[in-house]
Coordinates of C-alpha atoms in Angstrom, one line a residue:
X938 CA 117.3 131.6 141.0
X939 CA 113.9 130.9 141.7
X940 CA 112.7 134.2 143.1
X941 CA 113.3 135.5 139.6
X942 CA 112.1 136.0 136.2
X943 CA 115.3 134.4 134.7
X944 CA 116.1 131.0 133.5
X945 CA 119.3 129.3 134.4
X946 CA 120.8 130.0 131.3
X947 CA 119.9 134.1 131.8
X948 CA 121.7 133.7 135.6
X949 CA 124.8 132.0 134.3
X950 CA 125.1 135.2 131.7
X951 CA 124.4 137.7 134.2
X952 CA 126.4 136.2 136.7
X953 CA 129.2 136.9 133.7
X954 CA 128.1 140.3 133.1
X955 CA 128.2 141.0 137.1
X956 CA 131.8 139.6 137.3
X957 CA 132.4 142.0 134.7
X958 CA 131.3 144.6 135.9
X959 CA 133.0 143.7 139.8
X960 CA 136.2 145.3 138.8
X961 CA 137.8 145.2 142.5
X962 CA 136.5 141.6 142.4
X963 CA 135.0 142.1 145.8
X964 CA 132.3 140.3 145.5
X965 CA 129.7 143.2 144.8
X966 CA 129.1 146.0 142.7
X967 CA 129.8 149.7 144.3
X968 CA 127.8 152.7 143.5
X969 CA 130.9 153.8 141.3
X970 CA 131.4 150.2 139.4
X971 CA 127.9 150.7 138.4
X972 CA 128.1 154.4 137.1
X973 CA 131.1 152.9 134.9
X974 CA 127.8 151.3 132.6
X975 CA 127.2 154.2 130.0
X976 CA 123.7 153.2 130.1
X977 CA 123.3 153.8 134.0
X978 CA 125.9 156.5 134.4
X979 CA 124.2 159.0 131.8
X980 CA 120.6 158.2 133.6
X981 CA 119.3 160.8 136.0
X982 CA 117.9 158.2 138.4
X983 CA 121.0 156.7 138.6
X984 CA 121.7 156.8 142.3
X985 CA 117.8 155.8 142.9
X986 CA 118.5 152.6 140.7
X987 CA 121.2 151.9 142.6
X988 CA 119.8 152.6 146.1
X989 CA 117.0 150.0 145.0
X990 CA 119.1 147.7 143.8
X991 CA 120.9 147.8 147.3
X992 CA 118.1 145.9 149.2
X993 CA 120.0 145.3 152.7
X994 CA 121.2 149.3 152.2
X995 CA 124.5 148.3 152.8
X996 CA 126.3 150.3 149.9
X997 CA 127.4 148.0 147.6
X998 CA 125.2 145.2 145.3
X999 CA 125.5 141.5 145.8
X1000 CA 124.6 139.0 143.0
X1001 CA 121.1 138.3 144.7
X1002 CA 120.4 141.9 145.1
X1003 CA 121.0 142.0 141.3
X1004 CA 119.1 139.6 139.8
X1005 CA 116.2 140.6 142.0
X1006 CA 117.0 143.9 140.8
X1007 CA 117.1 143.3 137.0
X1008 CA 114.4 140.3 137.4
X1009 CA 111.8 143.6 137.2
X1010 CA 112.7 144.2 133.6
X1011 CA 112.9 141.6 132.6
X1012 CA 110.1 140.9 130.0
X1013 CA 108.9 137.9 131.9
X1014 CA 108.2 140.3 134.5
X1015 CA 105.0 141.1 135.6
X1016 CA 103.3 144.8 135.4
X1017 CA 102.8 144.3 139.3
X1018 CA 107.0 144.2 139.5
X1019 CA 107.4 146.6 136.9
X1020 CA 105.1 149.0 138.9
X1021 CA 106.3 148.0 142.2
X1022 CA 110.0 148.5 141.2
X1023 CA 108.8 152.5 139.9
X1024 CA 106.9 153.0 143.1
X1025 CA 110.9 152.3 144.8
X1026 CA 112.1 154.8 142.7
X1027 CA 110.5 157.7 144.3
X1028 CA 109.6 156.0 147.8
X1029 CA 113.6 157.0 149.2
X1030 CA 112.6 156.2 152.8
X1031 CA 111.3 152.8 152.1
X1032 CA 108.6 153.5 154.1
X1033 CA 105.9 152.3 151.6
X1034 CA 104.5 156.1 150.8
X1035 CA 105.5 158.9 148.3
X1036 CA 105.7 161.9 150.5
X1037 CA 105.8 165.2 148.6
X1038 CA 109.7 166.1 149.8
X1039 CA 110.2 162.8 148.1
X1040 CA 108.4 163.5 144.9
X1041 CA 109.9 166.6 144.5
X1042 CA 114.0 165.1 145.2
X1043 CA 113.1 162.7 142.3
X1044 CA 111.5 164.9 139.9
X1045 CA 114.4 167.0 140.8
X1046 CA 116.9 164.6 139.5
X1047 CA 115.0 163.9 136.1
X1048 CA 114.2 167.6 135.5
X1049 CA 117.8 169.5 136.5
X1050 CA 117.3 173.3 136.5
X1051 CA 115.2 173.3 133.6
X1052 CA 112.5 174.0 135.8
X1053 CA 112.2 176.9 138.9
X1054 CA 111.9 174.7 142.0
X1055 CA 108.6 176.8 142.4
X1056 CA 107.2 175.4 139.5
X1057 CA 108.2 172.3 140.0
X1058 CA 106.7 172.5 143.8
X1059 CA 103.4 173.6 142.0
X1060 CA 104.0 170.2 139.7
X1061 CA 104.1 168.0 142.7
X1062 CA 101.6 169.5 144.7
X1063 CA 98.8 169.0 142.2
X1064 CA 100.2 165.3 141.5
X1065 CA 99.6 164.5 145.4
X1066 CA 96.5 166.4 145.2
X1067 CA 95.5 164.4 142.4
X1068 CA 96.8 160.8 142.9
X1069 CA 96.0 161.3 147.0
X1070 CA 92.4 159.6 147.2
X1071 CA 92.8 159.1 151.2
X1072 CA 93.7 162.7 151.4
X1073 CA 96.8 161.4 154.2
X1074 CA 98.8 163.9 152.3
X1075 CA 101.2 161.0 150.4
X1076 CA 100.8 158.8 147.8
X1077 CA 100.3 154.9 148.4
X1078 CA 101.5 152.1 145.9
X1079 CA 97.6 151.6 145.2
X1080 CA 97.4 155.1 144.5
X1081 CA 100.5 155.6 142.4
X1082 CA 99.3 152.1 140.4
X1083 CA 95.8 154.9 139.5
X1084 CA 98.1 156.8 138.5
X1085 CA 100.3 155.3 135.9
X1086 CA 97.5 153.1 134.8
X1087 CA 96.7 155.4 131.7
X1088 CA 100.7 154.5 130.9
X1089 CA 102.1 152.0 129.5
X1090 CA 104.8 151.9 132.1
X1091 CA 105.3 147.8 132.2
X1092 CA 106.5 148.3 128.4
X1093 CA 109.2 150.8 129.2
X1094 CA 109.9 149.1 132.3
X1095 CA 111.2 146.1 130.0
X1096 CA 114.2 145.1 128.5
X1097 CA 116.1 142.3 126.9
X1098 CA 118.6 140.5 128.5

């Protein structure tokens, strides 16, 4: 598909790999065909993976939702996808903003109760103070790219297919 990073070759073994995985053979993948992958089921973010991976938001995954979805790792991929695809992660409203409810659900999921919700409050508070350079009280994609560029996120945002 041309909207992706993949070459025809890649499609026709994903579009194997996503027959696999549509065990009802509906056509899609649900959230719970999805959390039958080891690799997703056992990751916090899980459900946020999912939910992006779900573009039209209508519960399920369709082969062009998943490519598009996977095209992000894919180390063809550039760091502006690989960022872009994080920034989703955390932006749960789609509304192109990090608001600190939202950074605080997802850090939530990653962290479990190994951390007091206070102290995890006080965690995002000072990332929105920090990363917030428009003081609108959220975090923009331009902001959250300032903020991971010390990271080498585009490297662990990339995997072989």
């Amino acid at each position: 598909m041309e909207d992706t990073n993949f070459t025809a070759e890649e499609v026709q073994r994903l579009y194997k790999r996503f027959m696999k995985l549509d065990k009802d053979k509906s056509g899609t993948i649900e959230k719970e065909e999805f959390l039958a992958i080891p690799q997703i089921a056992n990751n916090p973010l899980a459900s946020r993976m999912i939910a992006i991976f779900d573009e039209d938001g209508g519960g399920d995954v369709d082969f062009k939702e998943f490519l598009s979805g996977l095209s992000a790792f894919s180390d063809k991929g550039n760091p502006v996808e690989k960022l872009r695809f994080a920034f989703k992660v955390y932006d749960m409203d789609r509304d192109g903003f990090i608001s600190n409810g939202e950074l605080f659900l997802v850090l939530k999921m990653m962290v479990g109760n190994n951390l007091k919700d206070n102290q995890l409050q006080q965690i995002v508070d000072k990332t929105i103070m920090e990363a917030d350079k428009d003081m609108d009280g959220k975090i923009s994609f331009e902001e959250f790219c300032s903020i991971v560029e010390s990271t080498d996120i585009s490297k662990s945002l990339t995997s072989s297919i």
